[in-house]
Amino acid sequence: MIRFDALLVTLLIVLSAACGLGVISAQHEARKLRSALEREQVRAQNLEVEWGRLQLEQSTLAAPRRVEGIARKRLGMISPDAGQIIVLEGGMP
Amino acid sequence: MSRVRKAVTFNHNPLLQLSLSQWRARLVLVVLLAGMATLLGRSLYLQGVHNEFLQAKGESRYARVLEVPATRGRIADRNGNLLAVSTPVSSIWALPSDASRLEPGQLRQLAQLLEMNVTELNNRIANGRDFVFLKRQVSPELADKVAKLDLPGIYQQSEFRRYYPSGEVMAHMLGFTNVEDRGQEGVELAFERLLAGQPGTRRVIKDRRGQVVEDVQSIRAPRDGEDVALAMDARIQYLAYSALREAVQQHHAKAGSVVVIDVRTGEVLALVNAPAFNPNNRAHLSGEQLRNRVFTDTFEPGSVMKPFIAAMAIESGKFRASTVIDTYSGSFNIGNNTIHDTHPYRTLTVAEIIRKSSNIGTARMALAFGPEHMWALYDRLGFGSPPGLGFPGEASGNLRPAKTWKPIEQATMSYGHGISVSLIQIARAYLAFARDGDLVPLSLTRVDAPPVGVQVFSPRVAREVRQIMETVVSPGGTGVRAQITGYRVAGKTGTANKIENGHYVNKYVSSFVGLAPVSDPRLIVAVMIDEPSADQHFGGTVAAPVFAQVAEGALRALGVTPSVPLAPLQLTAMGVERGLDGEGM
């Protein structure tokens, strides 16, 4: 009888110790994941910022003034005169 | 012996015989128990009932409340081109009590990075307050370098800065934000509620190294500002801006404005002013540059008002386009006042009055109606009331109540003197012609559903006046230079004397308001040039070419099929046209 009791107590002690360790490791894991998530969020934010900056750059590069300047100066393009434009029937959207 | 023994018996020490009363022991016991109960109660109280305080104390050792920044919404044009974007920057600030311990070498390093001189930096730090900005809105790269110096008492905070990639082209339309990223002018102010984000906060647990290990709660989720898609078309805006700037320079004008409106929806496709400013660098701004004249400036519109009177006349049935009106050979008396035409005609038809821009003819048409009738028309067209786009500083113009009108005033108001309007008002009023009499509200943002308007003229009359206005730009009219290749256009020139201190002076406002193509209008382009001074001041010579340039480019950009053969323009009547612009009082 006494032996059975002792066995039970030992078992419970071991079990609770195991549970405790489990909690600790789960907590640790959670914290590790959390900080990983945090890092990823920061990265996402930085990427967003970079995207914004790239969009800004694109807008700056695609500004009509710049495009016109390049078309006229570097590519030597001109606006067509009235006589030079031919409209194709049904060709316009 | 026994007596003696008895007498010295220790057991019978009388002192010991003196028994302690029972209550003393009990008292001690009770006191001890009470003490213990107090302690127990206190600990129960602290642990169970009044636990916030200690918990807060404990939490403050590891929990932190973080601010989660929210970004301001972006502004894009109708095709998704970005016009305004917020990007993060840093502001460097100092805690003077700590920063005053900086060594000269460190100070020099910092000053070099911030591009300030050392004395200035020292002055800032020495000024005794407990918080001082050293430099606001520096680039993230520079902020990193400053952080690497690891100086005591030097900190940084992250902020946002607004960038406008299109610069001065959109300056008046977009407006700008202040250093706190709040809207101050233009669309930035008009749409502040949509654009502004709301920073959130969250409580986290941080470890010894400052890393977030647990998200306890999100106190308030950040709300990013919404993006705003404007109705504006960046290509047309650019076209309008370059055409306007060129014209203002060429004619040495004080200022100018152009508005382009989409006839089908009432959307504002372009809105430009000159002089403009660079919204990315607003160090030396003057009020002249800042003013969005399209909305805030009212002027006497002059002859661009005449088509409304013609429409009113034809609508009533009393006149037809071909009705002949006596124009008294250029001089007409109303009471003690006389009004003039610069080019005298004995008689003109209604259509010719518009084409030749006769003041007398217009006044005679107007005087066939009561003041109330004319006032009601102007009121329906939106003159005298703000355009209601929500733009900051919208002017409503001046339209006096009809009761106060004298006949001479009614006459001058018919050709646009004695009444003041803003360019956006007049551009909108022309929608009535372009949309077959239907006047719809304007919009700065995209309109997807067909707008609901008010019928101001009947479709027949609107079409007829449109045709009359087409003769204005044909040879013999005042606005020949408004012609463009490939499309039929219609419009009206205006040249109005300016008033200074209650007197008309030798300064002018030249304008042209027109629509294109005539058969199925897509665009209204309104041009106003303030005080052109290079010896030309007529609307037909100053403003009409700007109209032509903008309308042609815009129609092409919108992919509108050309309606007439693309033959070179025949501007034979160019020399005559100047003299025909018969305005002035």
XYZ file of C-alpha atoms in Angstrom:
678
model
C 0.000 0.000 0.000
C 2.672 2.396 1.025
C 4.654 1.462 -2.018
C 1.791 2.298 -4.316
C 1.364 5.703 -2.687
C 5.042 6.475 -3.063
C 4.956 5.453 -6.652
C 1.998 7.683 -7.366
C 3.603 10.682 -5.687
C 6.849 10.135 -7.553
C 4.978 9.829 -10.799
C 3.064 13.034 -10.139
C 6.219 14.893 -9.204
C 7.918 13.786 -12.378
C 4.825 14.653 -14.376
C 4.547 18.132 -12.929
C 8.233 18.709 -13.436
C 7.825 17.651 -17.047
C 4.859 19.978 -17.424
C 6.864 22.797 -15.923
C 9.692 22.189 -18.345
C 7.164 22.012 -21.133
C 5.726 25.366 -20.161
C 9.180 26.866 -20.047
C 10.142 25.567 -23.432
C 6.808 26.596 -24.941
C 7.231 30.049 -23.511
C 10.731 30.239 -24.848
C 9.617 29.050 -28.239
C 6.819 31.606 -28.249
C 9.224 34.367 -27.418
C 11.618 33.260 -30.104
C 8.812 33.239 -32.646
C 7.590 36.577 -31.407
C 10.942 38.206 -31.883
C 11.226 36.576 -35.300
C 7.822 37.987 -36.155
C 8.926 41.341 -34.865
C 11.993 41.245 -37.084
C 9.911 40.307 -40.085
C 7.488 43.104 -39.359
C 10.329 45.582 -39.213
C 11.604 44.148 -42.481
C 8.146 44.460 -44.032
C 7.965 48.035 -42.886
C 11.368 48.784 -44.319
C 10.396 47.170 -47.589
C 7.266 49.272 -47.652
C 9.335 52.368 -47.094
C 11.696 51.329 -49.844
C 8.776 50.662 -52.152
C 7.489 54.153 -51.470
C 10.919 55.539 -52.235
C 11.132 53.571 -55.464
C 7.678 54.762 -56.485
C 8.810 58.269 -55.771
C 11.867 57.723 -57.890
C 9.759 56.305 -60.676
C 7.417 59.293 -60.561
C 10.395 61.619 -60.652
C 11.923 59.807 -63.605
C 8.612 59.605 -65.446
C 7.745 63.272 -64.905
C 6.446 64.693 -68.202
C 8.970 67.512 -68.089
C 11.893 65.106 -67.948
C 10.428 62.837 -70.612
C 9.813 65.810 -72.879
C 13.319 67.134 -72.298
C 14.884 63.793 -73.174
C 12.636 63.305 -76.184
C 13.514 66.717 -77.548
C 17.179 67.000 -76.668
C 18.618 63.525 -76.596
C 16.356 61.806 -79.093
C 15.785 64.883 -81.248
C 12.025 64.334 -81.417
C 9.561 67.068 -82.373
C 5.788 67.481 -82.215
C 4.355 66.658 -85.621
C 2.877 69.515 -87.628
C -0.675 69.350 -88.821
C 0.274 68.097 -92.276
C 2.355 65.264 -90.892
C -0.408 63.532 -88.965
C -2.372 60.790 -90.664
C -5.409 59.379 -88.912
C -6.309 55.826 -89.854
C -10.029 55.143 -90.066
C -11.075 52.888 -87.191
C -7.532 52.942 -85.911
C -8.264 55.084 -82.919
C -9.623 53.535 -79.689
C 14.250 24.729 63.119
C 11.090 23.819 61.495
C 9.980 27.392 61.760
C 13.210 28.524 60.262
C 12.955 25.972 57.561
C 9.489 26.980 57.028
C 10.455 30.533 56.884
C 13.115 30.024 54.218
C 11.296 27.686 52.002
C 11.977 28.776 48.483
C 8.735 27.392 47.339
C 6.989 29.912 49.303
C 8.748 32.888 48.031
C 6.127 35.524 48.340
C 7.356 37.203 45.234
C 6.732 34.070 43.310
C 3.522 33.598 45.046
C 2.342 36.753 43.362
C 0.504 35.160 40.493
C 0.385 37.020 37.074
C -3.114 37.722 36.022
C -4.372 35.636 33.163
C -5.270 38.560 30.872
C -1.730 39.681 30.281
C -0.812 36.492 28.539
C -3.978 36.645 26.547
C -3.332 40.215 25.564
C 0.042 39.324 24.144
C -1.509 36.477 22.263
C -4.257 38.665 20.897
C -1.806 41.387 19.918
C 0.381 38.899 18.128
C -2.605 37.358 16.380
C -3.925 40.763 15.440
C -0.531 41.706 14.017
C -0.496 38.548 12.003
C -4.058 39.105 10.831
C -3.123 42.620 9.756
C -0.197 41.351 7.768
C -2.303 38.626 6.243
C -5.060 41.074 5.444
C -2.618 43.534 3.954
C -1.013 40.896 1.791
C -4.426 39.623 0.756
C -5.428 43.185 -0.035
C -2.310 43.818 -2.074
C -2.445 40.478 -3.779
C -6.143 40.242 -4.432
C -8.040 43.497 -4.169
C -5.744 46.433 -4.690
C -3.304 44.791 -7.057
C -3.110 47.292 -9.928
C -0.549 49.516 -8.359
C 2.047 46.857 -7.670
C 1.359 45.135 -10.916
C 1.913 48.391 -12.737
C 5.116 48.868 -10.810
C 6.247 45.417 -11.760
C 5.255 45.842 -15.367
C 7.096 49.081 -15.667
C 10.271 47.072 -15.227
C 9.737 45.179 -18.452
C 6.628 46.403 -20.280
C 6.839 49.294 -22.691
C 4.197 51.192 -24.608
C 5.347 51.644 -28.178
C 3.984 54.166 -30.595
C 3.089 52.588 -33.924
C 3.421 55.243 -36.595
C 0.817 55.575 -39.328
C 1.688 56.899 -42.747
C -0.154 59.660 -44.519
C -2.124 58.576 -47.570
C -0.634 59.083 -50.995
C -2.102 61.289 -53.670
C -2.245 59.944 -57.196
C -3.657 61.231 -60.445
C -6.400 59.481 -62.423
C -3.907 57.120 -64.027
C -2.213 56.162 -60.795
C 0.851 58.383 -61.127
C 2.013 59.320 -57.672
C 1.862 63.020 -56.926
C 2.571 63.114 -53.206
C 4.256 60.495 -51.035
C 5.338 60.501 -47.406
C 8.659 58.868 -46.617
C 10.191 58.417 -43.202
C 12.937 60.765 -42.115
C 14.553 61.487 -38.756
C 14.793 64.579 -36.661
C 17.865 64.987 -34.502
C 17.249 66.475 -31.084
C 19.324 67.074 -27.993
C 18.916 67.048 -24.258
C 21.011 70.130 -23.434
C 21.873 69.018 -19.885
C 23.541 65.874 -21.237
C 24.707 67.273 -24.541
C 26.627 70.087 -22.854
C 29.160 67.460 -21.770
C 30.088 66.780 -25.395
C 33.733 67.236 -26.193
C 34.754 69.759 -28.858
C 35.869 66.948 -31.146
C 32.516 65.207 -30.935
C 30.722 68.479 -31.491
C 32.748 69.142 -34.600
C 31.922 65.696 -35.937
C 28.233 66.211 -35.292
C 28.234 69.676 -36.810
C 29.937 68.336 -39.896
C 27.332 65.607 -40.314
C 24.446 67.992 -39.833
C 26.058 70.606 -42.076
C 25.868 73.239 -39.382
C 28.659 75.311 -37.993
C 29.939 74.549 -34.528
C 28.988 77.893 -32.968
C 25.433 77.542 -34.149
C 25.281 74.034 -32.769
C 26.697 75.240 -29.467
C 24.150 78.023 -29.284
C 21.334 75.581 -29.805
C 22.574 73.239 -27.117
C 23.378 76.035 -24.688
C 19.991 77.653 -24.898
C 18.907 76.066 -21.661
C 15.652 74.395 -22.506
C 15.333 70.695 -21.829
C 14.553 69.751 -25.405
C 15.917 71.244 -28.553
C 15.744 70.168 -32.184
C 19.148 70.300 -33.854
C 17.972 69.504 -37.322
C 14.611 68.345 -38.559
C 13.869 65.908 -41.324
C 17.249 64.515 -42.231
C 17.602 61.472 -44.452
C 17.603 58.024 -42.824
C 21.200 57.453 -43.994
C 22.416 60.579 -42.256
C 20.440 59.659 -39.147
C 22.206 56.297 -39.052
C 25.581 58.011 -39.184
C 24.598 60.286 -36.316
C 23.392 57.277 -34.330
C 26.739 55.532 -34.900
C 28.590 58.420 -33.253
C 26.738 57.396 -30.077
C 26.899 60.817 -28.462
C 25.410 61.474 -25.026
C 22.288 63.610 -24.998
C 21.769 63.390 -28.763
C 18.645 61.549 -29.811
C 16.484 61.197 -32.841
C 12.834 60.721 -33.523
C 11.335 59.353 -36.685
C 8.992 61.544 -38.659
C 7.536 61.666 -42.115
C 8.316 64.043 -44.875
C 6.131 64.678 -47.859
C 7.658 64.602 -51.310
C 6.091 65.955 -54.462
C 7.811 64.386 -57.462
C 6.032 66.642 -59.940
C 7.245 69.792 -58.199
C 5.813 73.125 -59.213
C 3.552 71.701 -61.929
C 1.088 70.481 -59.311
C 2.023 72.890 -56.552
C -1.254 74.802 -56.271
C -3.464 71.825 -56.859
C -1.828 69.628 -54.240
C -0.836 72.249 -51.698
C 1.572 70.999 -49.069
C 1.914 69.778 -45.497
C 3.720 71.301 -42.560
C 6.606 69.787 -40.663
C 4.146 67.667 -38.636
C 2.824 66.222 -41.933
C -0.536 67.959 -41.602
C -2.170 69.503 -44.659
C -1.793 73.250 -45.020
C -3.016 74.079 -48.514
C -4.747 72.653 -51.559
C -5.776 69.027 -51.764
C -3.584 68.236 -48.754
C -5.857 70.451 -46.670
C -9.129 69.753 -48.484
C -8.722 65.990 -47.987
C -6.911 66.175 -44.662
C -9.414 63.929 -42.925
C -8.960 61.139 -45.449
C -5.236 61.499 -45.897
C -4.181 61.818 -42.271
C -3.254 58.577 -40.550
C -3.819 57.876 -36.886
C -0.798 56.552 -35.038
C -1.549 53.564 -32.827
C 0.022 52.330 -29.606
C 0.729 48.856 -28.289
C 2.078 47.447 -25.069
C 4.887 44.933 -25.302
C 7.324 43.111 -23.059
C 10.930 43.770 -23.804
C 13.881 41.711 -22.732
C 17.190 42.931 -21.354
C 18.506 43.580 -24.852
C 15.523 45.702 -25.725
C 13.967 43.183 -28.041
C 10.240 42.744 -28.015
C 9.469 39.278 -26.661
C 5.758 39.468 -26.130
C 2.902 41.526 -27.463
C 0.729 42.161 -24.452
C -1.993 44.163 -26.058
C -2.632 46.502 -28.896
C -4.005 49.568 -27.180
C -4.956 51.267 -30.410
C -4.302 49.902 -33.855
C -2.645 52.400 -36.184
C -4.788 53.578 -39.048
C -2.868 54.545 -42.167
C -4.219 57.472 -44.113
C -6.228 56.619 -47.176
C -4.844 57.182 -50.631
C -6.634 59.811 -52.657
C -7.033 59.395 -56.395
C -7.627 62.731 -58.014
C -9.519 63.330 -61.219
C -6.519 65.223 -62.480
C -4.554 63.937 -65.451
C -0.845 64.514 -64.942
C -0.169 64.811 -68.677
C -2.805 67.488 -69.206
C -1.710 69.262 -66.072
C 1.839 69.387 -67.364
C 0.676 70.598 -70.776
C -1.393 73.330 -69.185
C 1.413 74.387 -66.916
C 4.035 74.646 -69.619
C 1.684 76.491 -71.985
C 0.666 78.914 -69.260
C 4.191 79.566 -68.056
C 5.332 80.257 -71.566
C 2.468 82.697 -72.156
C 3.009 84.501 -68.860
C 6.686 84.941 -69.691
C 6.078 85.955 -73.273
C 3.525 88.619 -72.378
C 5.310 89.763 -69.215
C 2.099 89.083 -67.367
C 1.733 89.340 -63.634
C 0.019 85.996 -63.295
C -2.199 83.501 -65.033
C -4.376 80.450 -64.540
C -5.741 77.587 -66.583
C -8.501 75.122 -65.717
C -9.390 72.050 -67.767
C -12.684 70.282 -67.075
C -13.956 66.970 -68.382
C -17.365 67.737 -69.869
C -18.782 64.252 -69.370
C -18.220 64.072 -65.634
C -17.411 67.548 -64.345
C -13.998 66.310 -63.217
C -11.202 68.844 -62.961
C -8.485 67.438 -65.223
C -5.971 70.205 -64.735
C -5.676 73.299 -62.644
C -2.579 75.465 -62.868
C -1.427 78.877 -61.793
C 1.614 80.941 -62.546
C 3.725 82.004 -60.778
C 4.058 78.691 -58.991
C 6.430 77.395 -56.329
C 8.394 74.273 -55.605
C 6.513 72.418 -52.861
C 9.645 70.432 -51.956
C 11.570 73.551 -51.034
C 9.444 76.238 -49.519
C 12.139 78.381 -47.996
C 11.345 81.665 -49.741
C 7.688 81.774 -50.536
C 5.640 84.848 -51.246
C 1.874 85.153 -51.089
C 1.875 85.845 -54.826
C 3.316 82.417 -55.499
C 1.183 80.631 -52.967
C -2.190 81.895 -54.081
C -4.328 79.447 -55.981
C -5.816 82.091 -58.244
C -8.252 79.730 -59.912
C -10.171 79.578 -56.635
C -9.212 82.615 -54.602
C -8.984 85.421 -57.147
C -12.072 86.979 -58.572
C -11.940 89.299 -61.540
C -14.362 91.080 -63.818
C -14.762 88.469 -66.514
C -15.587 90.806 -69.379
C -16.890 89.439 -72.655
C -16.740 85.762 -71.722
C -20.131 86.434 -70.089
C -21.787 87.448 -73.343
C -22.754 83.938 -74.534
C -24.886 83.504 -71.392
C -26.906 86.593 -72.267
C -27.285 85.386 -75.842
C -28.491 82.012 -74.555
C -30.945 83.712 -72.208
C -32.243 85.837 -75.062
C -32.681 82.933 -77.446
C -34.198 80.736 -74.744
C -36.930 83.291 -74.066
C -38.120 83.181 -77.641
C -37.862 86.966 -77.991
C -34.656 86.609 -80.020
C -33.240 84.231 -82.541
C -29.657 83.834 -83.628
C -30.539 85.749 -86.759
C -32.491 88.570 -85.056
C -31.038 91.909 -86.101
C -30.299 94.369 -83.314
C -29.547 98.049 -83.722
C -26.111 98.691 -82.257
C -26.216 102.475 -82.707
C -22.916 102.751 -84.535
C -20.744 102.149 -81.505
C -22.235 104.496 -78.918
C -25.339 103.871 -76.828
C -26.822 106.024 -74.052
C -28.388 104.583 -70.949
C -29.538 107.438 -68.725
C -26.513 109.677 -68.316
C -24.062 106.973 -69.216
C -22.792 105.941 -72.578
C -21.411 102.556 -73.496
C -19.166 101.995 -76.469
C -18.016 99.401 -78.914
C -14.437 99.777 -80.026
C -15.556 98.909 -83.523
C -18.801 100.576 -84.460
C -21.467 98.608 -86.304
C -24.877 99.948 -87.214
C -26.662 96.666 -86.829
C -25.630 93.165 -85.864
C -27.443 89.869 -85.563
C -27.360 88.035 -82.233
C -24.778 85.628 -83.642
C -22.626 88.500 -84.892
C -22.820 90.267 -81.527
C -21.047 87.299 -79.954
C -18.664 86.860 -82.824
C -17.644 90.522 -82.916
C -18.045 90.838 -79.147
C -20.289 93.887 -79.193
C -20.997 95.476 -75.828
C -23.958 97.474 -77.077
C -25.629 94.503 -78.691
C -25.261 92.405 -75.555
C -26.533 95.204 -73.341
C -29.560 95.724 -75.584
C -30.410 92.029 -75.349
C -30.005 92.070 -71.577
C -32.162 95.171 -71.155
C -35.043 93.382 -72.835
C -35.332 91.420 -69.575
C -35.869 92.488 -65.990
C -32.935 92.511 -63.557
C -34.462 89.594 -61.644
C -34.500 87.457 -64.775
C -30.806 88.091 -65.421
C -29.899 87.701 -61.763
C -31.681 84.340 -61.661
C -29.664 83.173 -64.665
C -26.338 84.224 -63.134
C -27.357 82.638 -59.861
C -28.269 79.342 -61.551
C -24.935 79.402 -63.342
C -23.263 79.526 -59.929
C -21.977 83.091 -59.887
C -21.967 84.709 -56.469
C -21.779 81.440 -54.566
C -18.671 79.382 -53.759
C -18.011 76.485 -56.157
C -18.176 74.044 -53.251
C -15.238 71.798 -54.078
C -14.022 71.989 -50.504
C -10.860 73.736 -51.582
C -9.441 76.120 -48.986
C -10.155 79.772 -49.713
C -12.779 79.370 -52.424
C -14.056 82.795 -53.401
C -17.721 83.240 -54.140
C -17.353 86.326 -56.280
C -19.677 89.265 -56.199
C -23.194 89.236 -57.598
C -25.288 91.987 -56.069
C -29.017 91.425 -55.502
C -31.139 92.339 -58.499
C -33.070 95.006 -56.576
C -29.997 97.224 -56.407
C -29.267 97.076 -60.130
C -29.640 100.305 -62.106
C -30.181 99.928 -65.861
C -26.593 100.972 -66.637
C -25.343 98.371 -64.181
C -27.486 95.695 -65.706
C -26.078 96.667 -69.088
C -22.436 96.495 -67.975
C -23.043 93.257 -66.086
C -24.320 91.677 -69.271
C -20.863 92.020 -70.761
C -19.068 91.095 -67.593
C -18.277 94.350 -65.836
C -19.579 95.185 -62.370
C -19.637 91.516 -61.480
C -16.717 89.456 -60.269
C -16.183 85.740 -60.677
C -13.382 83.253 -60.212
C -11.959 81.275 -63.114
C -13.324 77.998 -61.775
C -16.836 79.484 -61.632
C -16.745 80.631 -65.224
C -15.260 77.352 -66.410
C -18.038 75.494 -64.669
C -20.736 77.772 -66.079
C -19.541 76.906 -69.601
C -20.425 73.286 -68.803
C -24.005 74.360 -69.442
C -23.109 74.992 -73.106
C -20.968 71.893 -73.444
C -23.505 69.532 -71.841
C -26.535 70.740 -73.788
C -27.787 72.978 -71.012
C -27.086 70.588 -68.134
C -24.934 72.146 -65.398
C -23.260 69.571 -63.144
C -21.125 70.051 -60.030
C -17.352 69.896 -60.391
C -15.230 67.271 -58.716
C -11.582 67.038 -57.782
C -11.778 63.287 -57.393
C -12.804 60.677 -59.915
C -16.471 60.498 -60.794
C -17.713 57.078 -61.853
C -21.467 57.497 -61.776
C -22.993 60.001 -64.202
C -23.327 63.291 -62.333
C -26.708 64.830 -61.595
C -27.079 68.351 -62.857
C -29.511 71.200 -63.270
C -30.949 72.062 -66.657
C -30.047 75.724 -67.177
C -30.682 76.027 -70.910
C -32.656 73.802 -73.226
C -30.467 71.461 -75.331
C -31.479 73.247 -78.518
C -30.365 76.653 -77.217
C -27.105 75.295 -75.817
C -26.265 73.748 -79.181
C -27.150 76.929 -80.993
C -24.935 79.069 -78.757
C -22.151 76.531 -79.194
C -22.399 77.032 -82.910
C -22.335 80.802 -82.462
C -19.240 80.455 -80.313
C -17.632 78.404 -83.049
C -17.827 81.467 -85.281
C -15.753 83.342 -82.690
C -12.765 81.179 -83.557
C -13.374 81.193 -87.300
C -11.869 83.875 -89.540
C -13.528 87.203 -88.769
C -14.113 86.350 -85.118
C -12.107 87.593 -82.133
C -10.551 84.273 -81.171
C -9.054 82.873 -84.370
C -5.913 81.839 -82.575
C -7.892 79.355 -80.537
C -8.222 77.100 -83.571
C -6.557 73.732 -83.395
C -5.816 71.091 -85.966
C -8.141 68.173 -86.201
C -10.928 69.402 -83.965
C -13.666 71.975 -84.106
C -13.582 74.305 -81.147
C -15.863 76.992 -79.795
C -15.228 79.663 -77.223
C -15.286 83.285 -76.265
C -12.556 85.816 -75.730
C -12.577 88.311 -72.910
C -10.555 91.427 -72.238
C -11.514 93.340 -69.132
C -10.133 96.530 -67.681
C -9.001 96.159 -64.120
C -10.321 98.328 -61.345
C -7.902 99.918 -58.926
C -9.302 102.011 -56.090
C -12.686 102.133 -57.719
C -11.472 103.336 -61.127
C -10.858 101.465 -64.302
C -7.168 101.626 -65.135
C -5.100 100.773 -68.147
C -4.468 97.212 -66.982
C -6.236 94.181 -68.324
C -7.303 90.673 -67.600
C -7.290 88.643 -70.807
C -9.275 85.474 -70.913
C -10.518 82.753 -73.169
C -13.025 80.089 -72.253
C -13.743 77.415 -74.794
C -14.850 73.872 -75.416
C -13.855 71.161 -77.856
C -14.801 69.336 -79.989
C -17.958 71.279 -80.871
C -19.930 68.292 -82.164
C -19.509 66.233 -78.987
C -17.715 68.320 -76.351
C -15.157 66.539 -74.179
C -13.233 69.403 -72.632
C -13.645 72.887 -71.303
C -10.481 74.912 -71.102
C -10.551 78.265 -69.338
C -7.531 80.564 -69.539
C -6.948 83.763 -67.635
C -3.877 85.969 -67.985
C -3.531 88.797 -65.488
C -1.986 92.062 -66.671
C -0.254 91.079 -69.878
C 2.009 94.036 -70.525
C 4.020 93.254 -73.628
C 1.901 95.615 -75.779
C -0.752 92.970 -76.385
C -3.625 92.503 -74.040
C -6.600 91.154 -75.992
C -7.993 87.809 -74.970
C -7.777 86.711 -78.582
C -4.033 87.251 -78.779
C -2.933 86.462 -75.241
C -5.239 83.785 -73.892
C -6.580 82.064 -77.019
C -3.192 80.578 -78.070
C -2.853 79.034 -74.606
C -6.297 77.521 -75.032
C -5.293 76.084 -78.407
C -2.093 74.576 -77.077
C -3.777 73.004 -74.048
C -6.904 71.807 -75.842
C -4.992 70.214 -78.707
C -2.605 68.346 -76.457
C -5.333 67.306 -74.052
C -7.641 65.974 -76.753
C -4.776 63.978 -78.159
C -3.845 62.700 -74.701
C -7.436 61.599 -74.132
C -7.504 59.839 -77.487
C -10.408 61.811 -78.904
C -10.788 61.045 -82.610
C -10.067 64.095 -84.752
C -13.289 65.341 -86.284
C -11.925 67.385 -89.141
C -9.124 66.632 -91.633
C -5.717 67.407 -90.231
C -4.912 70.204 -92.624
C -2.646 73.091 -91.661
C -4.633 75.945 -90.153
C -5.576 78.919 -92.261
C -5.060 81.815 -89.942
C -5.469 84.453 -92.609
C -7.422 86.907 -90.537
C -4.698 87.115 -87.898
C -4.077 90.822 -88.434
C -7.715 91.822 -88.342
C -8.562 89.850 -85.298
C -6.816 92.138 -82.855
C -8.890 95.108 -83.821
C -12.078 93.138 -83.640
C -11.855 92.377 -79.985
C -14.238 95.169 -79.152
C -14.255 95.510 -75.411
C -13.504 98.165 -72.903
C -15.522 100.816 -71.276
